[in-house]
XYZ file of C-alpha atoms in Angstrom:
484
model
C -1.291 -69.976 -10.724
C 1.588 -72.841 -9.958
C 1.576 -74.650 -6.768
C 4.263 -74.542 -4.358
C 5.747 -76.109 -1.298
C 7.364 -74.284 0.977
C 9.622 -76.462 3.439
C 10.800 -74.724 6.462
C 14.074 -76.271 7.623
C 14.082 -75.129 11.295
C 17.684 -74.237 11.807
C 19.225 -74.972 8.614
C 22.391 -72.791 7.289
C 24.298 -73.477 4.550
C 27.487 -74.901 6.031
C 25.050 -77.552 7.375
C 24.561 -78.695 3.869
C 27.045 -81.589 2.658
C 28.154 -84.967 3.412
C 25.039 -85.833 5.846
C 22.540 -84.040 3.743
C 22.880 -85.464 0.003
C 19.604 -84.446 -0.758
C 19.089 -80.920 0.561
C 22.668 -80.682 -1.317
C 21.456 -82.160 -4.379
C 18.795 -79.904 -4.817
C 21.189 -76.918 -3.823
C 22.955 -77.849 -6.686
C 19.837 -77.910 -9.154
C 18.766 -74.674 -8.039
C 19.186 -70.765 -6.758
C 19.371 -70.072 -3.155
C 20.030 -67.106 -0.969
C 21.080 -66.065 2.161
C 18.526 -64.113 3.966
C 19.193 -61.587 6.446
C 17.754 -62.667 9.615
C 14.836 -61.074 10.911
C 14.519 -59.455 14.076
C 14.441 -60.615 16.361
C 15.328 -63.918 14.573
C 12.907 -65.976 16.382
C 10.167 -68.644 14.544
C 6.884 -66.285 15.298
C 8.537 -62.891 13.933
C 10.264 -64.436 10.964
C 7.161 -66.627 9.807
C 5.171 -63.227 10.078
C 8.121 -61.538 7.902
C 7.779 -63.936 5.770
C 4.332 -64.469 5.266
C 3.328 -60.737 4.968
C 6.485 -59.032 3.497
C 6.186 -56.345 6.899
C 7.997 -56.052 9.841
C 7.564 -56.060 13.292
C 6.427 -52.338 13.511
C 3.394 -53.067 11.706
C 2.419 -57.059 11.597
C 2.728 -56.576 15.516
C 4.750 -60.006 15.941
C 7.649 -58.864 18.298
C 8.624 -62.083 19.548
C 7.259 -65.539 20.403
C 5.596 -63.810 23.136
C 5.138 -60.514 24.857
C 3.428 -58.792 27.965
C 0.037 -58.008 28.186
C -0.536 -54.369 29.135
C -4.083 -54.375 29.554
C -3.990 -57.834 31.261
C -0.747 -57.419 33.311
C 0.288 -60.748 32.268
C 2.932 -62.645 29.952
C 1.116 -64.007 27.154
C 3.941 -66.577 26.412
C 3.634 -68.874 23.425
C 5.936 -71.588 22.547
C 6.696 -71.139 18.557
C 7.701 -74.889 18.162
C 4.295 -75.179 15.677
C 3.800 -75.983 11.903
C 3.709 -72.985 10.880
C 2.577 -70.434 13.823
C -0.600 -68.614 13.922
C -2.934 -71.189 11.584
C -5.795 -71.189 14.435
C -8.535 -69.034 13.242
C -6.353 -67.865 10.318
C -7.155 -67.385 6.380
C -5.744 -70.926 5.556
C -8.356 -73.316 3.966
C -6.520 -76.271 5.713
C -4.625 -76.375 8.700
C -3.114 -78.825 11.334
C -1.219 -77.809 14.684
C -0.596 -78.838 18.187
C -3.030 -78.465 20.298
C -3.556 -80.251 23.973
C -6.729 -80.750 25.666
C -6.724 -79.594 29.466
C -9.735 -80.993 31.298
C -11.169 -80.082 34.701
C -9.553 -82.424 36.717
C -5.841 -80.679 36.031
C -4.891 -83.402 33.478
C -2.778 -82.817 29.827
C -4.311 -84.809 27.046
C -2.068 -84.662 23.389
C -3.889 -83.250 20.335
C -4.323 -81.205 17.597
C -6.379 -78.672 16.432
C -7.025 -78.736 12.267
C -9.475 -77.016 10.090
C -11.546 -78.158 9.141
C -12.967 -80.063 12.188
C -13.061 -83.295 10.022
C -9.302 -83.442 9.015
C -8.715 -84.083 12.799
C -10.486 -87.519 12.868
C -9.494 -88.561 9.535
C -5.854 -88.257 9.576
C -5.272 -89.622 12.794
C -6.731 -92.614 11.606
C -4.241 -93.015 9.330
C -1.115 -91.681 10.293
C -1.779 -92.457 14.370
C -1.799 -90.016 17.015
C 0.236 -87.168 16.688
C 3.448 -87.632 19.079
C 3.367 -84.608 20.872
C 6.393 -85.458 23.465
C 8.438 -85.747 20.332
C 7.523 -82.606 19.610
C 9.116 -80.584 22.460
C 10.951 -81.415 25.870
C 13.295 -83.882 26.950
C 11.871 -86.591 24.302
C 12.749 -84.395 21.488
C 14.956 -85.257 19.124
C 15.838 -88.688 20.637
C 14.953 -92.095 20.664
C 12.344 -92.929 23.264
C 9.758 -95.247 24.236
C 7.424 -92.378 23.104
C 8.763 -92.376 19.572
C 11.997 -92.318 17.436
C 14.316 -88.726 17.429
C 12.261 -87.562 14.271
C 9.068 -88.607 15.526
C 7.483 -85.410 15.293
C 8.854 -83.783 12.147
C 7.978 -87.188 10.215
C 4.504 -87.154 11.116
C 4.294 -83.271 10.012
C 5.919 -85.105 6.759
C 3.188 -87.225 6.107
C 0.879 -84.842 7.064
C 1.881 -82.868 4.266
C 1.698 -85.773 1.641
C -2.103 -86.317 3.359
C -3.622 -82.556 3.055
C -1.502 -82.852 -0.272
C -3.282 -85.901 -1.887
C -6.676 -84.893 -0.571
C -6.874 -81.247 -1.707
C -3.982 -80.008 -3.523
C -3.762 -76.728 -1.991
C -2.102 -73.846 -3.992
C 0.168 -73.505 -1.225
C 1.692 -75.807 1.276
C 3.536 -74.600 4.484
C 5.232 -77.321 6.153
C 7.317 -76.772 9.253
C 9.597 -79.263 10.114
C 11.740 -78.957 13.657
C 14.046 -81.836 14.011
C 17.175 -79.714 13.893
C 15.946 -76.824 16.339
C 16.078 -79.191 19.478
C 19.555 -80.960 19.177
C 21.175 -77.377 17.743
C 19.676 -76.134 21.208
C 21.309 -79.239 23.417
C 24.838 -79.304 21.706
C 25.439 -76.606 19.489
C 25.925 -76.356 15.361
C 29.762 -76.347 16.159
C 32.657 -77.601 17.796
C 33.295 -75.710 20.798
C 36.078 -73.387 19.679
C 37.596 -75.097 23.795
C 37.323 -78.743 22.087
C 39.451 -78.008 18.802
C 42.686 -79.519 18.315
C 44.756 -80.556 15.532
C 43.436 -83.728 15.849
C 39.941 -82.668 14.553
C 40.535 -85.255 11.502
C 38.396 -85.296 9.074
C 34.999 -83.945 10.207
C 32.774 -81.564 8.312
C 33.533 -78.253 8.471
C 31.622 -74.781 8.903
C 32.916 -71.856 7.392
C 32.975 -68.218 9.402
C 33.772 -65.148 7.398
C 35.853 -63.040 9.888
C 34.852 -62.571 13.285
C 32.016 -61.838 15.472
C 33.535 -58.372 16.061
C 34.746 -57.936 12.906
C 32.363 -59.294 10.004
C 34.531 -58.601 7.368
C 37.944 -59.094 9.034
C 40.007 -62.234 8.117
C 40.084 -65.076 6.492
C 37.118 -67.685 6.402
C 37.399 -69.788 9.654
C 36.780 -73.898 9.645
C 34.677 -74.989 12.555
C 33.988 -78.747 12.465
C 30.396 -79.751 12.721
C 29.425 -80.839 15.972
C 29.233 -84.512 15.575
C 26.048 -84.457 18.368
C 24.269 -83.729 15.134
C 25.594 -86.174 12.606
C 22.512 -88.305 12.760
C 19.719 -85.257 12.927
C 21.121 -84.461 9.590
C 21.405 -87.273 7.971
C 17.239 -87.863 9.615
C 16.191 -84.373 8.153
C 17.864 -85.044 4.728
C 15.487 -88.132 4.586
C 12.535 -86.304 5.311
C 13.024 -83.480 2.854
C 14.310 -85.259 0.394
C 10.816 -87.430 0.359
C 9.313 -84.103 0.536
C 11.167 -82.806 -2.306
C 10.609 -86.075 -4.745
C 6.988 -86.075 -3.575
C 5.827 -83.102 -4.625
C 8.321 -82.833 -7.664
C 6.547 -85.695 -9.109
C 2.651 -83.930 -8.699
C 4.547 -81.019 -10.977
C 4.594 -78.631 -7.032
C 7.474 -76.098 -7.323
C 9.479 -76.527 -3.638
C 11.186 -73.755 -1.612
C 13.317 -74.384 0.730
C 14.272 -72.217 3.429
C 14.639 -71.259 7.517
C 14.298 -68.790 9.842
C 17.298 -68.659 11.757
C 20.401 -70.091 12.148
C 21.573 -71.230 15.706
C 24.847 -70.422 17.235
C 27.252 -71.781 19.655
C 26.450 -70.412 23.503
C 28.382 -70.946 26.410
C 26.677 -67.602 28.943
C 23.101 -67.610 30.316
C 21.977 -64.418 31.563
C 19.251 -64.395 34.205
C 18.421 -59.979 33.561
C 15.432 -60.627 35.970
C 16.868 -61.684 38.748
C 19.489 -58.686 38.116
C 16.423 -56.481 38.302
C 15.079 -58.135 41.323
C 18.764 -57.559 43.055
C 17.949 -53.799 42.272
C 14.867 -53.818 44.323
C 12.653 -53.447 40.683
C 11.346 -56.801 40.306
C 8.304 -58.065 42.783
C 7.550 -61.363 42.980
C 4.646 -62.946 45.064
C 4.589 -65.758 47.578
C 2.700 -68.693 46.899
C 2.567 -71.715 48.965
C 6.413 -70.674 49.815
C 7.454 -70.696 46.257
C 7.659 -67.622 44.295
C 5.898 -66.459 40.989
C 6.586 -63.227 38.969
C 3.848 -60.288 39.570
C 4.285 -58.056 36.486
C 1.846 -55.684 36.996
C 3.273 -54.615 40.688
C 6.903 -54.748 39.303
C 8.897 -51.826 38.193
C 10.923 -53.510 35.783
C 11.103 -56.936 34.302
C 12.029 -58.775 31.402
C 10.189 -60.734 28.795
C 13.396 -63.394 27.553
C 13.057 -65.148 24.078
C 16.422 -66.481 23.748
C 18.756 -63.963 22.105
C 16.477 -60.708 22.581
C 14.866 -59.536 26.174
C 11.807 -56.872 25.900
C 12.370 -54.723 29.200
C 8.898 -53.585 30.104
C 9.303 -50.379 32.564
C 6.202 -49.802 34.980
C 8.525 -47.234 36.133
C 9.890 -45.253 33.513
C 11.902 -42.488 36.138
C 14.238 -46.115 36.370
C 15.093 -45.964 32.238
C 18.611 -44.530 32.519
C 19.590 -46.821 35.766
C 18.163 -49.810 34.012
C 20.408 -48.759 30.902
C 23.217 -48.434 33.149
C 22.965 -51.923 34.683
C 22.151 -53.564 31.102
C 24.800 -52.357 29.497
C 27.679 -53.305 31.916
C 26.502 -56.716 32.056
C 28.971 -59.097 30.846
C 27.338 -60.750 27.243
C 24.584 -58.223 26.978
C 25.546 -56.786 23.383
C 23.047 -54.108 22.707
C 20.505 -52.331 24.275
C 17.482 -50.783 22.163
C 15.144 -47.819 23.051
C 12.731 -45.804 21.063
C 15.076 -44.759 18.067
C 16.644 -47.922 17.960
C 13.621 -50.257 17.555
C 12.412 -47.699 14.675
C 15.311 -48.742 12.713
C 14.930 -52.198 13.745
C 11.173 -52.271 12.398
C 10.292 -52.947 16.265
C 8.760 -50.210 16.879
C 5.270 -51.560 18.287
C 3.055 -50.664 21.221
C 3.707 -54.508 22.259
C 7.590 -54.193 22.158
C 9.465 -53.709 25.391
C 10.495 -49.968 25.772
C 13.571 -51.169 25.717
C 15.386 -53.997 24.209
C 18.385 -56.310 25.227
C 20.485 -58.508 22.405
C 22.613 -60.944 23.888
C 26.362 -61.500 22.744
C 26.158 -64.255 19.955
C 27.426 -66.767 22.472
C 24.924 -65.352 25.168
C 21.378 -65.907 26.085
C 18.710 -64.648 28.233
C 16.771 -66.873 30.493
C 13.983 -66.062 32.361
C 14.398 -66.827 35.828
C 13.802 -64.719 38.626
C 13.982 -66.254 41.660
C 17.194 -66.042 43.925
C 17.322 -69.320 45.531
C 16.295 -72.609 43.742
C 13.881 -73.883 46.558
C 11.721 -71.124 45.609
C 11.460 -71.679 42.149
C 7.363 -72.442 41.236
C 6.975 -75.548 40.479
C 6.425 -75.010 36.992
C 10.241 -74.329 36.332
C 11.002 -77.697 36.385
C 8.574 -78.963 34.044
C 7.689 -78.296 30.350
C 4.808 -75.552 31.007
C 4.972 -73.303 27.852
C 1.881 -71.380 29.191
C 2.514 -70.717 32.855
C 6.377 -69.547 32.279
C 7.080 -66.049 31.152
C 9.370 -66.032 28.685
C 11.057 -69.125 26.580
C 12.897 -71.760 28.829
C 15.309 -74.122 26.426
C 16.059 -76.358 29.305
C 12.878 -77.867 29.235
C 15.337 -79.971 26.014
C 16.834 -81.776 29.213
C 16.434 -83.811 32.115
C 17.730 -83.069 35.371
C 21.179 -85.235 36.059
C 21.170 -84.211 39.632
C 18.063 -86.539 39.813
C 19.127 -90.867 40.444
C 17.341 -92.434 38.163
C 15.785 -89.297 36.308
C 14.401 -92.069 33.866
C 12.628 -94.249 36.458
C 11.181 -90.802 38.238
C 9.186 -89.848 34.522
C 8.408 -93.761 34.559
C 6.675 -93.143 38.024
C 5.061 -90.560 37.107
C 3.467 -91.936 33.820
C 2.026 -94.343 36.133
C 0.618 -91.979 38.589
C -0.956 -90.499 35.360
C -2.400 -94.032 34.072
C -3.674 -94.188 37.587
C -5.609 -91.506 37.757
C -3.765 -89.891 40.439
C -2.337 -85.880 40.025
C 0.836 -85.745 39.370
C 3.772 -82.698 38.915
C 6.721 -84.236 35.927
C 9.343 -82.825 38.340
C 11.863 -83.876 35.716
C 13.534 -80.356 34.670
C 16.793 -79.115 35.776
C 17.177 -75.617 36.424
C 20.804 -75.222 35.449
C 20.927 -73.113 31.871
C 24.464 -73.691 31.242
C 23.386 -76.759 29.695
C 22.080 -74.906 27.173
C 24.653 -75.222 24.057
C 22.809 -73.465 21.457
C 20.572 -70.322 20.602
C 19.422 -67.753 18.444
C 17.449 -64.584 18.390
C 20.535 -62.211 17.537
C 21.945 -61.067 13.785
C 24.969 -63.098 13.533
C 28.105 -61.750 12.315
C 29.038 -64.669 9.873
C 26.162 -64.736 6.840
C 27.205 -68.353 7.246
C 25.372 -68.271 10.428
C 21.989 -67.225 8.717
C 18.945 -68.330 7.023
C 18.891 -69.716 3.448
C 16.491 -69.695 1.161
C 16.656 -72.460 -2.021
C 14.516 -72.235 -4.999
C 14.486 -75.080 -7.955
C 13.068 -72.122 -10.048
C 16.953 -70.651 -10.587
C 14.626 -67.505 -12.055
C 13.282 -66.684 -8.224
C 16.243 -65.630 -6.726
C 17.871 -62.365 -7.706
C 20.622 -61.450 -5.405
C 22.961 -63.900 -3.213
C 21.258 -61.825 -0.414
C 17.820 -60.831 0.548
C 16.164 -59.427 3.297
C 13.490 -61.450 5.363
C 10.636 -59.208 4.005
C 11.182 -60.245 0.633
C 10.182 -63.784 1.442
C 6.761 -63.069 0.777
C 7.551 -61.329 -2.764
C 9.604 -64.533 -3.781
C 6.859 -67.024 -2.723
C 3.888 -64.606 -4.169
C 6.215 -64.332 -7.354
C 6.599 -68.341 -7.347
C 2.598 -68.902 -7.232
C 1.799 -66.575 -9.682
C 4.058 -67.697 -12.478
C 6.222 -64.751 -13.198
C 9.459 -65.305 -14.653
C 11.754 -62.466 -12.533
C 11.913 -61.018 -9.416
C 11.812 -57.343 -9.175
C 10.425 -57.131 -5.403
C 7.067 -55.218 -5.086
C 7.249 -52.104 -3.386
């Protein structure tokens, strides 16, 4: 067998590659990629699993990031912003991931979880605790007291090199985020509003046709959003280190990502359409209102791009068709026949499925007036919200002095006092980015780079083939005639 280290580039396309990425570009140049047809949904959990097995959705079971519970009558919401997801309790002989520690008296401590046990204590010793508010919320991706904007990804760097100099595994899966947040806050892009002929002379992404019309046109130039400028040149760094690290242990590297992130401008709150409609039911709590599943008729399970509708009701199907597909940025709508030729077709999958417009997403708010809101919407709680809330990237401007307010409460925390981080807006159009659809432009979707030009056979492969390209790389074989 040959080693190999696989480097997932959260977020990284092609036209992303150039002038702020010299190394990712350098090793472009040395080697074979491919685009590869997004998964889908084209979210982190379902294309990992894609990836990783060479199945989809129908039969590895991953539909999403999360999905309800129909036994449980619950959301059993996960955040995918992990290594690589599902290492807990998995067939890895070394893993490392996120994982807080919630004790009886309500507090959050930071940690991870790593098997084995030991790996825990020892590399925290010596690469310091892992900076977990780096990792996610509003102090990801920038520079804060808490850490610098590539905090997070650098320490999943050096983790890397660690489990790599202690026990040469076979296989390494890093995961490294840094783009995903600041792609979410800005956008990849320009905002086709902003352009003007005096763009000058920034980077450019090219769009074949048009979202309508794939094959229609010539290639469009959309300048780079300079927001991102600095994340790229920051993840260059990293996997170029990466890259020359391993290189020089004689450990093939494959790059790739699981999505690519488009420009949105159009939340769309589908539950609190459903809850106009007399579907949804929601429970009162201490005057704020939470989301009761099980008594609703109808709700929806958002993960960016891609809603599961979960019908309690199934006499409302055709009406909740109707509504769905009037509303403005709601691009498709899936039932039975259509997640079969999806791959969706799994007992956990919605029965039926919304894909937002490219320049759409789906939040998951429900409640009608903000005051009601549980206070959980406006802080980053992964666990308690039921489906995937990207403006937990922010904090809230309507706040004075949002800064001194998460100060304050820091303190609180030090004190020993309980304490609610109050500090998240609950506006969604400040959400710039998003994924989850198939994007029209290949230039908007996943690459895969090999430095073995012998690994990749076609400009274009499909996410299930992952697998056969990184089981083909560890095994030594010279071609790539995909396995059945």
């Amino acid at each position: 067998m040959k080693r190999l280290a696989v480097i997932n580039v959260v977020g990284l396309t092609e036209p992303l590659i150039g002038q702020h990425t010299p190394g990712i570009a350098e090793f472009l140049k040395r080697g074979a990629k491919a685009s590869i047809v997004p998964a889908f949904p084209a979210l982190t959990s379902s294309a990992q699993s894609d990836y990783l097995t060479g199945k989809l959705p129908s039969e590895h079971g991953i539909v999403a990031n999360g999905w309800y519970n129909r036994e449980l009558a619950e959301v059993q919401f996960t955040c995918a912003k992990l290594f690589w997801w599902f290492n807990m309790y998995s067939s890895a002989d070394y893993s490392i991931t996120p994982r807080p520690m919630y004790p009886a008296d309500g507090r959050k401590v930071f940690d991870i979880y790593t098997w084995p046990y030991s790996i825990r204590t020892e590399i925290k010793t010596d690469l310091g605790e892992f900076p977990f508010p780096c990792f996610w919320g509003p102090a990801a991706g920038v520079d804060t007291p808490r850490g610098a904007a590539d905090a997070a990804s650098r320490w999943i760097a050096e983790s890397a090199k660690w489990i790599e100099n202690k026990y040469q595994p076979t296989l390494s899966l890093i995961y490294l985020p840094h783009l995903d947040c600041n792609l979410q806050r800005y956008g990849p892009t320009v905002a086709q509003t902003s352009l003007s002929a005096g763009s000058g002379d920034l980077p450019v992404a090219r769009e074949t046709g048009s979202p309508s019309n794939p094959q229609a046109g010539k290639p469009a130039l959309r300048p780079i959003n300079p927001a991102i400028h600095r994340d790229l040149r920051q993840i260059d760094a990293l996997v170029g280190d990466l890259i020359s690290f391993f290189q020089s242990r004689s450990v093939q590297v494959l790059l790739l990502s699981e999505y690519g992130i488009t420009n949105v401008d159009t939340p769309i709150h589908l539950n609190r359409l459903l809850r106009e409609k007399g579907w949804l039911t929601v429970k009162d709590e201490l005057s704020l209102e939470l989301l009761d599943c099980g008594a609703s008729r109808v709700f929806a399970v958002a993960d960016h791009q891609v809603a599961h509708i979960y019908l309690n009701d199934h006499s409302l199907e055709n009406k909740v068709r109707e509504l769905l597909e009037r509303t403005p940025g709601v691009a498709g709508l899936m039932g039975a026949q259509g997640k079969k030729q999806m791959g969706l077709n799994h007992p956990r999958a919605g029965d039926l499925i919304a894909v937002a417009a490219e320049h759409a997403w789906f939040t998951y708010y429900y409640w009608l007036d903000d005051a009601k809101a549980p206070d959980f919407a406006r802080t980053v709680d992964i666990h308690r919200k039921p489906g995937y809330d990207p403006v937990e990237l922010f904090l809230d401007p309507k706040i004075p002095a949002v800064k001194l307010r998460v100060l304050w409460r820091l303190l609180q925390k030090r004190l020993g006092f309980r304490m609610l981080m109050d500090v998240i807006p609950l506006d969604a159009t400040l959400v710039k980015g998003s994924h989850g659809c198939r994007p029209a432009s290949t230039s908007d979707w996943p690459i895969l780079i090999s430095n073995q030009p012998s690994a990749v056979a076609t400009p274009q492969i499909e996410s299930t083939e992952v697998y056969q390209i990184i089981r083909r790389l560890v095994c030594g074989e010279d071609s790539v005639p995909f396995l059945p």
